[in-house]
XYZ file of C-alpha atoms in Angstrom:
666
model
C -7.018 35.348 23.605
C -3.864 37.265 23.325
C -2.030 34.437 25.459
C -3.337 31.665 23.367
C -2.013 33.549 20.043
C 1.238 33.787 21.364
C 1.435 30.231 22.657
C 0.516 29.051 18.987
C 3.063 31.200 17.573
C 5.642 30.233 20.052
C 4.580 26.203 18.925
C 4.633 26.687 15.307
C 7.813 25.038 15.006
C 8.252 21.820 16.327
C 8.664 20.884 20.090
C 10.936 18.222 21.506
C 9.778 15.229 23.480
C 12.817 13.522 24.963
C 14.719 15.303 27.574
C 18.289 14.785 26.693
C 20.861 17.552 26.081
C 22.045 16.855 22.636
C 24.535 17.918 20.344
C 25.264 20.052 17.458
C 26.523 19.642 13.743
C 25.625 19.896 9.776
C 23.207 17.903 7.952
C 23.264 18.159 3.822
C 26.566 19.519 3.657
C 26.153 17.682 0.175
C 23.541 15.452 -1.588
C 25.457 12.559 -1.075
C 25.422 13.017 2.748
C 21.813 12.284 2.889
C 20.742 9.069 1.226
C 16.944 7.894 1.386
C 16.018 4.548 0.076
C 12.464 3.701 -0.274
C 11.298 0.479 1.670
C 8.470 -1.336 -0.632
C 5.406 -3.107 1.144
C 7.431 -6.307 1.436
C 10.146 -4.679 3.535
C 12.580 -4.656 0.638
C 14.968 -1.810 -0.246
C 14.114 -0.600 -3.776
C 17.736 -0.284 -4.843
C 18.038 -3.914 -4.515
C 16.982 -6.161 -7.406
C 13.124 -7.038 -7.276
C 12.425 -10.566 -5.702
C 11.201 -13.294 -7.870
C 7.790 -12.949 -6.744
C 5.468 -10.751 -8.123
C 5.921 -7.505 -6.015
C 2.291 -6.646 -5.271
C 1.581 -9.941 -3.146
C 1.975 -9.307 0.178
C 1.458 -12.489 2.633
C 0.584 -11.330 6.227
C 1.440 -14.502 8.453
C -0.200 -13.624 11.477
C -3.478 -13.570 9.587
C -2.987 -17.187 7.837
C -5.696 -19.023 10.023
C -8.182 -16.478 11.123
C -11.381 -17.945 12.691
C -10.281 -21.812 12.186
C -9.252 -24.355 14.243
C -6.867 -26.048 11.908
C -3.284 -25.661 13.288
C -1.886 -24.271 10.174
C 0.944 -22.084 12.048
C 2.512 -24.903 13.593
C 2.865 -27.114 10.266
C 6.224 -28.230 9.621
C 7.342 -28.636 6.262
C 10.304 -30.861 5.187
C 11.998 -30.473 1.782
C 11.924 -33.127 -0.696
C 10.592 -33.987 -4.060
C 7.649 -36.204 -2.550
C 6.166 -33.301 -0.738
C 4.159 -31.731 -3.106
C 3.024 -34.974 -4.535
C 1.876 -36.201 -1.409
C -0.163 -32.735 -1.059
C -1.812 -33.261 -4.419
C -2.522 -36.756 -4.209
C -4.321 -36.418 -0.610
C -5.878 -33.448 -1.554
C -7.391 -32.482 -4.878
C -7.444 -35.836 -6.584
C -7.524 -34.172 -9.960
C -5.665 -36.805 -11.752
C -8.391 -39.390 -11.156
C -11.409 -37.359 -11.510
C -14.135 -37.909 -13.813
C -13.975 -35.734 -16.999
C -16.900 -34.654 -19.578
C -16.297 -35.400 -22.851
C -15.690 -31.733 -23.787
C -12.746 -31.830 -21.360
C -11.237 -34.999 -22.309
C -9.760 -33.671 -25.414
C -7.617 -31.151 -23.631
C -5.931 -33.710 -21.560
C -2.348 -34.027 -21.700
C -0.663 -37.582 -22.137
C 0.522 -37.709 -18.586
C -3.095 -37.193 -17.119
C -2.852 -33.522 -16.233
C -5.100 -31.099 -18.197
C -3.597 -28.060 -19.715
C -5.674 -25.829 -17.552
C -4.660 -27.757 -14.564
C -0.924 -27.420 -15.365
C -1.422 -23.707 -15.983
C -3.162 -22.966 -12.801
C -0.313 -24.905 -10.848
C 2.354 -22.354 -12.631
C 0.071 -19.655 -12.123
C 0.036 -20.041 -8.228
C 3.577 -21.029 -7.829
C 4.502 -17.697 -9.812
C 2.116 -15.603 -7.787
C 2.304 -17.038 -4.198
C 5.818 -17.559 -2.123
C 6.667 -20.975 -1.499
C 5.561 -20.997 2.182
C 2.126 -19.797 1.471
C 1.644 -22.007 -1.448
C 2.519 -24.828 0.869
C 0.012 -23.543 3.711
C -2.767 -23.039 1.109
C -2.270 -26.881 -0.016
C -2.315 -28.016 3.398
C -5.619 -26.106 4.246
C -7.335 -27.453 1.534
C -6.084 -31.049 2.351
C -7.546 -30.518 5.939
C -10.704 -29.272 4.665
C -11.056 -32.226 2.394
C -9.978 -34.716 5.128
C -12.584 -33.339 7.501
C -15.284 -33.927 4.801
C -14.177 -37.292 3.809
C -14.303 -38.224 7.457
C -17.671 -36.990 7.936
C -16.441 -34.668 10.565
C -18.301 -31.487 10.598
C -16.446 -28.363 11.224
C -16.991 -26.962 14.683
C -17.689 -23.062 15.255
C -17.377 -20.658 12.661
C -16.528 -21.595 8.815
C -12.363 -22.020 8.888
C -10.555 -19.339 6.792
C -6.871 -19.126 5.203
C -5.922 -15.568 4.434
C -3.392 -15.069 1.412
C -2.736 -11.704 2.756
C -3.340 -8.349 0.871
C -2.725 -8.283 -2.927
C -2.679 -4.650 -4.078
C -3.103 -5.178 -7.818
C -6.772 -5.835 -8.768
C -5.646 -7.881 -11.676
C -3.546 -10.149 -9.980
C -6.238 -10.545 -7.581
C -8.476 -11.810 -10.423
C -6.134 -14.182 -11.312
C -5.469 -15.667 -7.841
C -9.185 -15.992 -7.296
C -9.816 -17.813 -10.613
C -6.609 -19.865 -9.997
C -7.452 -21.233 -6.671
C -10.968 -21.962 -7.717
C -9.753 -24.202 -10.482
C -7.232 -26.127 -8.558
C -9.358 -26.449 -5.419
C -13.000 -26.264 -6.444
C -14.269 -27.245 -3.147
C -12.754 -24.058 -1.788
C -14.323 -20.301 -2.496
C -12.176 -17.182 -2.376
C -13.871 -13.967 -0.988
C -12.226 -10.297 -1.382
C -11.740 -8.235 1.723
C -10.069 -4.785 1.423
C -7.358 -6.154 -1.149
C -6.936 -9.402 1.116
C -7.895 -12.975 -0.418
C -9.466 -15.161 2.240
C -9.839 -18.986 1.297
C -12.996 -20.558 2.792
C -14.401 -24.273 2.208
C -17.271 -24.177 -0.428
C -20.250 -25.282 1.339
C -22.263 -25.784 -2.208
C -19.692 -28.168 -3.369
C -20.216 -30.149 -0.216
C -23.957 -29.962 -0.977
C -23.700 -30.986 -4.385
C -21.503 -34.066 -3.292
C -24.741 -35.409 -1.503
C -26.378 -35.462 -5.144
C -23.536 -36.394 -7.186
C -20.079 -38.042 -7.159
C -17.478 -35.924 -5.660
C -15.607 -36.344 -9.167
C -18.541 -34.595 -11.016
C -18.874 -31.851 -8.356
C -15.163 -31.017 -8.668
C -15.438 -30.884 -12.446
C -18.716 -28.985 -12.503
C -17.366 -26.344 -10.245
C -14.421 -26.080 -12.649
C -16.566 -25.711 -15.322
C -18.443 -22.900 -13.662
C -15.499 -20.883 -12.652
C -13.717 -21.061 -16.101
C -16.818 -19.435 -18.014
C -15.790 -20.805 -21.185
C -17.635 -19.726 -23.825
C -20.022 -22.293 -25.807
C -18.792 -24.933 -23.264
C -21.064 -27.486 -21.664
C -20.810 -29.653 -18.801
C -22.770 -33.307 -18.488
C -23.312 -35.331 -15.534
C -22.923 -38.970 -15.683
C -26.429 -40.662 -17.149
C -29.067 -41.428 -14.417
C -32.117 -43.590 -14.664
C -33.738 -42.052 -11.614
C -36.079 -39.318 -12.415
C -36.545 -38.065 -8.685
C -32.686 -37.948 -8.408
C -32.271 -35.927 -11.607
C -34.952 -33.620 -10.559
C -33.009 -32.842 -7.251
C -29.914 -32.138 -9.631
C -31.729 -29.745 -11.874
C -33.282 -28.068 -8.769
C -29.831 -27.794 -6.905
C -28.396 -26.245 -10.180
C -31.054 -23.671 -11.140
C -31.462 -22.834 -7.480
C -27.820 -21.998 -7.098
C -26.733 -20.798 -10.336
C -29.883 -20.240 -12.311
C -28.872 -16.776 -13.471
C -25.495 -17.991 -14.799
C -26.570 -21.452 -16.413
C -29.203 -23.369 -17.609
C -30.155 -27.299 -17.477
C -31.354 -29.717 -19.821
C -32.203 -33.531 -19.750
C -31.244 -35.819 -22.709
C -31.658 -39.509 -23.122
C -28.843 -41.800 -23.738
C -28.348 -43.203 -27.258
C -29.453 -46.970 -27.364
C -31.281 -46.583 -24.192
C -33.918 -49.083 -22.871
C -37.157 -47.741 -23.581
C -38.564 -49.005 -20.375
C -35.987 -47.415 -18.276
C -33.744 -44.685 -19.960
C -30.342 -43.591 -18.834
C -30.784 -39.659 -18.990
C -27.980 -37.306 -18.516
C -28.109 -33.523 -17.253
C -26.383 -30.917 -19.457
C -25.386 -27.789 -18.266
C -24.584 -24.713 -20.334
C -24.158 -20.845 -19.777
C -27.245 -18.598 -20.611
C -26.531 -16.547 -23.619
C -26.510 -13.301 -22.032
C -24.036 -14.492 -19.942
C -21.471 -14.682 -22.780
C -21.985 -11.082 -23.827
C -21.118 -9.560 -20.516
C -19.156 -12.541 -18.662
C -16.105 -11.886 -16.801
C -12.701 -12.252 -18.356
C -11.406 -15.696 -17.847
C -8.507 -16.648 -15.891
C -5.734 -16.037 -18.729
C -7.498 -13.241 -20.607
C -6.143 -10.837 -17.786
C -2.797 -11.396 -19.164
C -3.532 -9.796 -22.522
C -4.254 -6.327 -21.223
C -3.612 -3.586 -23.673
C -2.660 -0.885 -20.996
C 1.303 -1.110 -20.672
C 2.806 -0.322 -17.233
C 6.654 -0.502 -16.677
C 8.022 -0.484 -13.153
C 11.507 1.061 -12.316
C 13.668 2.504 -9.536
C 14.586 5.987 -9.847
C 17.695 7.333 -8.368
C 18.146 11.052 -8.414
C 20.821 13.393 -6.957
C 19.825 17.063 -6.042
C 16.960 17.306 -7.881
C 13.098 17.886 -7.003
C 10.713 15.094 -7.770
C 8.181 16.932 -10.038
C 11.376 18.323 -11.956
C 12.443 14.849 -12.403
C 9.049 13.391 -13.324
C 8.744 16.366 -15.872
C 11.762 15.645 -17.680
C 11.239 11.922 -17.898
C 8.080 12.895 -19.386
C 9.134 14.795 -22.185
C 11.887 12.413 -23.036
C 9.398 9.520 -23.091
C 6.736 11.455 -24.800
C 4.048 11.195 -22.292
C 2.667 13.522 -19.607
C 3.512 13.752 -16.005
C 0.236 12.246 -14.800
C 1.302 8.844 -16.655
C 3.623 8.561 -13.467
C 2.623 7.249 -10.373
C 4.831 6.698 -7.110
C 4.589 5.861 -3.484
C 5.740 9.040 -2.012
C 7.728 12.351 -2.414
C 11.314 12.417 -1.544
C 13.803 15.415 -0.468
C 15.516 17.414 -3.122
C 18.871 17.932 -1.490
C 19.738 14.221 -1.232
C 20.447 11.053 -3.244
C 17.029 9.315 -3.313
C 15.849 5.797 -4.609
C 12.325 5.230 -5.073
C 10.055 2.925 -6.985
C 8.004 4.351 -10.146
C 5.562 3.360 -12.587
C 4.867 5.078 -16.061
C 2.036 3.879 -18.286
C 2.160 3.593 -22.160
C 5.744 3.030 -22.068
C 7.619 -0.317 -22.692
C 10.622 -1.396 -20.750
C 12.820 -1.187 -24.005
C 11.740 2.563 -24.458
C 12.553 3.289 -21.013
C 16.084 1.446 -21.220
C 16.720 3.595 -24.300
C 16.850 7.103 -22.323
C 19.039 5.813 -19.539
C 22.183 7.595 -21.003
C 20.179 10.866 -21.536
C 18.826 11.083 -18.199
C 22.343 10.558 -16.737
C 22.914 14.299 -17.425
C 20.178 15.418 -15.305
C 21.624 13.402 -12.510
C 19.019 10.555 -12.663
C 19.299 6.701 -13.221
C 16.781 4.253 -13.919
C 17.208 0.593 -13.095
C 15.137 -2.280 -12.040
C 13.051 -1.870 -15.268
C 10.449 -4.480 -15.897
C 6.733 -4.847 -17.112
C 3.929 -4.786 -14.228
C 0.290 -5.000 -14.155
C -0.866 -1.436 -12.410
C 0.162 1.620 -11.249
C 1.414 2.687 -7.911
C -0.302 4.866 -5.288
C 0.451 7.195 -2.687
C 1.214 5.794 0.491
C 2.064 2.396 -1.231
C 5.390 1.856 1.034
C 6.454 0.617 4.244
C 8.821 3.263 4.960
C 12.182 4.579 4.027
C 15.670 3.751 4.994
C 18.319 6.575 5.700
C 22.218 6.788 5.611
C 22.789 10.025 6.973
C 26.308 11.834 7.542
C 26.329 14.704 10.379
C 29.455 16.739 10.165
C 31.276 19.311 12.392
C 29.977 17.525 15.730
C 30.373 19.721 18.847
C 28.670 20.263 22.054
C 25.690 22.441 22.824
C 26.741 25.944 24.058
C 27.660 25.921 27.627
C 27.601 22.094 27.896
C 31.327 20.968 28.826
C 30.438 17.056 28.778
C 32.296 14.734 26.746
C 30.912 14.591 23.238
C 30.981 10.963 22.913
C 28.561 10.652 25.953
C 26.358 13.279 24.369
C 25.960 11.343 21.274
C 25.473 7.948 22.973
C 22.833 9.403 25.118
C 21.082 11.005 22.517
C 20.912 8.182 20.235
C 19.888 5.599 22.604
C 17.164 7.921 23.922
C 15.564 8.436 20.752
C 15.568 4.751 19.641
C 12.601 4.689 22.155
C 10.765 7.802 20.926
C 10.691 10.370 18.329
C 7.893 12.572 17.216
C 6.128 11.933 13.770
C 5.825 15.295 11.866
C 6.231 17.180 8.867
C 8.405 19.840 7.808
C 7.756 22.675 5.530
C 10.101 23.308 2.209
C 12.769 25.720 2.628
C 12.526 29.383 1.533
C 15.536 29.834 -0.866
C 16.740 32.675 -2.976
C 16.946 31.049 -6.346
C 15.271 32.013 -9.683
C 12.162 29.936 -8.774
C 11.368 31.734 -5.617
C 12.271 35.499 -6.816
C 9.645 34.526 -9.738
C 6.799 33.754 -6.794
C 7.739 36.563 -5.038
C 7.381 38.810 -8.120
C 3.931 37.371 -8.666
C 2.731 37.925 -4.993
C 3.804 41.616 -5.164
C 2.348 42.265 -8.939
C -0.318 39.533 -9.468
C 1.315 39.767 -13.179
C 0.949 36.313 -14.643
C 2.587 36.974 -17.834
C 5.689 38.666 -16.264
C 5.879 35.946 -13.882
C 6.050 33.382 -16.877
C 8.912 35.062 -18.168
C 10.866 34.739 -15.095
C 9.886 31.204 -14.140
C 12.289 28.516 -15.474
C 11.290 26.310 -18.045
C 11.555 23.078 -16.020
C 9.023 24.420 -13.611
C 6.314 22.641 -15.251
C 3.293 22.805 -12.609
C 4.094 26.557 -11.849
C 4.382 27.337 -15.492
C 1.068 25.471 -16.192
C -0.707 27.604 -13.423
C 0.445 30.776 -14.619
C -0.862 30.066 -18.307
C -4.128 29.151 -17.087
C -4.132 32.562 -14.704
C -2.841 34.731 -17.789
C -5.394 33.224 -20.094
C -8.628 33.207 -17.676
C -7.566 36.183 -15.375
C -7.155 36.564 -11.673
C -10.694 35.858 -11.037
C -12.748 32.888 -9.341
C -12.900 31.148 -12.545
C -9.300 31.783 -13.421
C -7.977 30.230 -10.178
C -10.422 27.298 -10.855
C -8.967 26.692 -14.266
C -5.563 27.292 -12.852
C -6.250 24.603 -10.261
C -7.581 22.069 -12.935
C -4.067 22.467 -14.561
C -2.679 20.317 -12.373
C -3.196 16.622 -12.547
C -5.442 15.083 -9.876
C -2.406 13.422 -7.909
C -0.592 16.661 -7.979
C -3.980 18.662 -6.779
C -4.474 16.244 -4.029
C -0.791 16.435 -2.956
C -1.280 20.077 -2.269
C -4.180 19.558 0.010
C -2.222 16.933 2.005
C 0.610 19.268 2.290
C -1.763 21.671 3.835
C -3.465 19.036 6.128
C -0.138 17.846 7.259
C 1.078 21.563 8.026
C -1.830 21.633 10.278
C -1.273 18.374 11.773
C 2.395 19.247 12.329
C 1.402 22.446 14.397
C -1.569 20.356 16.188
C 1.280 18.019 17.425
C 3.349 20.631 18.788
C 0.424 22.409 20.523
C -0.752 19.196 21.982
C 2.805 18.215 23.167
C 3.156 21.847 24.473
C -0.172 21.935 26.447
C -0.250 18.418 27.737
C 3.120 16.815 27.418
C 3.240 13.269 27.512
C 0.570 12.763 29.814
C -3.097 11.513 28.206
C -5.483 13.668 29.282
C -9.339 13.708 29.233
C -10.764 14.598 25.654
C -7.680 13.036 23.861
C -8.260 10.572 21.033
C -6.827 7.290 21.239
C -6.587 4.254 18.701
C -8.042 1.029 20.357
C -6.040 -2.240 19.036
C -2.464 -2.922 17.958
C -3.525 -4.439 14.419
C -4.638 -1.357 12.905
C -2.313 0.158 9.955
C -0.901 3.718 10.348
C -3.311 6.433 9.118
C -5.936 3.950 8.455
C -7.688 4.005 11.851
C -11.370 3.717 11.500
C -13.762 5.756 13.470
C -14.593 2.985 15.440
C -11.076 2.462 16.531
C -10.623 5.745 17.658
C -11.742 6.699 21.291
C -12.340 9.874 23.225
C -10.759 9.749 26.646
C -12.888 10.175 29.487
C -11.785 11.668 32.924
C -11.979 8.351 34.547
C -9.466 6.894 32.290
C -7.172 9.871 32.478
C -7.112 9.416 36.412
C -6.508 5.593 35.890
C -3.623 6.039 33.524
C -5.491 3.757 31.147
C -3.484 4.726 27.975
C -0.183 5.601 26.847
C 1.219 8.537 24.996
C 1.875 6.329 21.767
C -1.760 5.564 21.567
C -2.659 9.272 21.155
C -3.622 10.067 17.629
C -4.498 13.450 16.007
C -6.788 13.975 12.863
C -5.557 14.811 9.403
C -8.166 17.324 8.128
C -11.343 15.713 6.268
C -14.821 15.228 6.262
C -15.074 11.916 7.917
C -12.962 12.589 11.231
C -13.424 13.725 14.840
C -11.746 16.231 16.808
C -10.331 15.925 20.339
C -12.532 17.479 23.013
C -10.031 19.687 24.663
C -8.022 22.371 24.236
C -6.542 20.762 21.147
C -9.750 20.519 19.659
C -10.483 24.169 20.313
C -7.022 24.835 18.697
C -8.176 23.049 15.371
C -11.114 25.286 15.237
C -9.308 28.482 15.719
C -6.944 27.592 13.004
C -9.549 26.693 10.618
C -11.381 29.909 11.199
C -8.102 31.584 10.800
C -7.727 30.223 7.275
C -11.327 30.758 6.420
C -12.098 27.029 6.589
C -14.533 27.089 9.587
C -17.383 25.744 7.438
C -15.331 23.711 5.083
C -16.572 19.962 4.733
C -13.613 19.186 2.714
C -15.947 18.126 -0.148
C -15.758 20.781 -2.757
C -17.629 19.773 -6.283
C -16.489 22.396 -7.999
C -12.849 21.609 -7.508
C -13.269 17.644 -7.646
C -11.966 17.665 -3.974
C -13.327 14.617 -1.816
C -11.180 14.324 1.289
C -12.127 12.058 4.151
C -9.430 12.609 6.358
C -7.455 9.930 8.487
C -5.773 9.653 12.042
C -2.012 9.634 12.661
C -0.198 8.716 15.964
C 1.713 11.356 17.328
C 4.831 9.458 18.329
C 6.797 6.850 16.310
C 9.940 4.985 16.750
C 12.849 4.773 14.462
C 13.803 0.917 13.676
C 17.258 -0.655 12.860
C 19.090 2.402 14.303
C 23.105 2.079 13.926
C 25.636 4.575 13.944
C 29.225 5.198 13.775
C 31.635 7.877 14.814
C 34.231 8.969 11.921
C 37.137 11.169 11.439
C 37.035 13.481 8.353
C 39.542 11.198 6.861
C 37.086 8.167 7.097
C 38.943 6.373 9.842
C 37.360 4.979 12.890
C 37.608 7.353 15.994
C 39.606 5.955 19.098
C 37.645 7.092 21.853
C 39.957 6.002 24.582
C 42.929 7.841 25.548
C 43.951 11.384 24.144
C 41.674 14.356 23.681
C 40.020 14.398 20.295
C 39.611 17.610 18.007
C 35.819 17.759 18.048
C 35.441 19.737 14.632
C 36.838 16.875 12.947
C 34.513 14.354 14.085
C 31.420 13.377 11.893
C 28.609 10.716 12.821
C 27.191 8.356 10.285
C 23.720 7.134 11.278
C 21.198 4.958 9.524
C 17.702 4.022 10.466
C 14.431 3.214 9.012
C 11.138 5.285 9.640
C 7.777 4.655 8.729
C 5.901 5.966 5.807
C 5.027 9.630 6.068
C 7.764 10.089 8.927
C 10.660 12.551 8.124
C 14.291 12.154 9.074
C 15.028 15.689 9.672
C 12.514 15.590 12.621
C 13.945 12.390 13.851
C 17.516 14.052 13.508
C 16.261 17.148 15.452
C 15.177 15.326 18.288
C 18.407 13.238 18.578
C 20.353 16.281 18.655
C 18.085 18.979 20.036
C 19.220 21.419 17.375
C 17.282 23.201 14.527
C 18.380 23.339 11.318
C-alpha cells in the first residue's frame, strides 16, 4: 500500500500523453494575453451579433431523415419566387379546403385564414430556411404517397427538426406544424422534435372528405374556447354512426359529438350534420394555445458579458446589486477564467433589456461590458454550449533546459503533435496571497466566523453568506447545513461538480500513468460515435474484456472514466480500485450521491479521457508585433512570442492543452 500511496501522490498533478520535447514560455502575463470566447450550441462565437434565427433552435442535418425511405438529404433547392408557392399548392392545399361556418368569418380577403398566415410566419421565424424547405418537402412527399394510394413501406417515415432546448419554443413549433400540416403529428424526444405522418388523419379520410379531415385536425389542435366544428351534412345514418364512433374512440376524452338535422330538410330523408365541441372540463384545464405562449409574464433578457480580470461570481454579484435582483436570477452555460478577457452568454430573469442597458456605463468601471442585449423565452443551463475559442499569447519563448534544438522546430513539432491529441482535464484554482485567501486561512486556523467576516471583502458574496450562516447557527452540523443552503442551488451543484472534477482529473492521470495509451481489460469504453460528450447512457458504456484487450478492439480515444454519481459504474481494474481508495480517504465510501438533507441528487456521467483541439492556428511574433523572419540570421529567443488560437469542447481547459503542447508546468 505504501507504493500505491506514493504513486498516487506522484500523479496528483497532470501527466503528459504525447512524447515531443516542448518548450518554455510565460502565459497570462496580462489578462489581454488570454482571451476566451464562448461558442454557443449553434457553433457561433457569442461576441458576434446573434443570428436572425431564434438561438435555441438547433437543426441537426444528420438526423433529418431517420427511419425513412424518402430521399430528403439529396433534394436540391432552386432559388426563385415560385418555389414556396409550388410547395404549398402541391401539399397542403389549404386555400381551397372546406371551411366550417365558424371559421369562414376569420378568412382574409385573399383566401388565407389569419391563423394560417400567423402559422407560416411562426415557422419562418423559428426554423432556418433549409429546415423549413425540408419540412415542406417531407409533408408533400407524405401527401403524394397517400394520394397515389401507395402504402409506406417499412417503419413510419420521420423528419427531425433537431434539438430545440427552449420548452416554450418547442410548444409553439408543435402547434404551428400541426396547424399548417394537420396530416402530420409531432413527437418530442429529449428536446428533439420529430415529425411523422398522422395515421389517424388518413383513417378519417376514409370516412369524410380530405378537406373536412384537414379542418377537423386543425380545429382539434387549436383548442379554441367555445368553438365548434361541423362536418358536412350527411343523409346516410350508418355513415354518420361510423364518424361518431371514430371521433369518440380517438378523441372522446377531449371532445363530444352530436347530430343536428339541417333546416328545411325532407322529413323522409333528412340531412343531418355532426357537430363536435370540446368537453367542458377540457376548457378549464386546457393547454395554452399557440400564441398564448407569447404572453408569458416572466421576463428573460439574454446578453453577452465581457469581463476582464474578474471572477465570474463577483461579476454576477455586482450585476445583481445594480439591477436589484439576486445572483440566482442569472443563468449561464459555464464558468470562465478570472485572469483573462472572457466573453460568455448569460440570461437574467425579471430584468428588461432597457433596464440592463441603463447600467452599461456603471459596470464599465468594474471592467465589464454587456452587449447583444435582447429578450428571450427561457434561462440558460450549465453545459448549454458547444465549447470555447481561445486566443492566447505565450511570451518569452525558449528551449527546455539542456535542449539545443532550433526553437522554431520545437514549436512546430509541439503544435502539430497536439493537433492530434490533448488530455481533457481540469485544473484547480491558484492559491494566491490576497485578502480573500488570508481571510480563509484565518478561518481554518480559528473557526471564528465573526472574525473572518470582518476580514472578508464585501464583494465576496458567497463567502460572506456562508460565514453569516455559521456565525448565526454555530459550527455544528445544523450550522453547516444552513450555511450550505445560503448558496443558490446552481452554486451548490457547482461545488459538488468541482470536487467530482478534481477526482476525475486525478483518475485520468492515474489511468494514463498506469496503463499509458493501451486499452486494457476492465477499462470502460464508449460504444458508438453519435453520443454527446458527458451524456453517455450506461448501455453505451462497455467493460473491456481480456479477449478484446488482446485483439486491440478499442482505441484510447474511446476510453471514458466516470464522474462521481449514483448512476455510474467504475472500471474493473486498478483504476476502479483507485476510485474506491480515494472515496474512502475522503469519507465517501458509502455515499450514494443522493443526500436528501442537503437536497443533492447527483447521477454522475462519463467523460472521454482524450480530446482534440479544433481549428488550431498560430503565429510567431517579435515583441514589437512584427512577423518573425525564420530564415537567415540567429534570432534573440527572449524576444519571441507565440500567438496561438484553437477551439476546445465544453469542459476542456486551455491551460491543460498548453501544458501538453509546451511540456511545461505553469
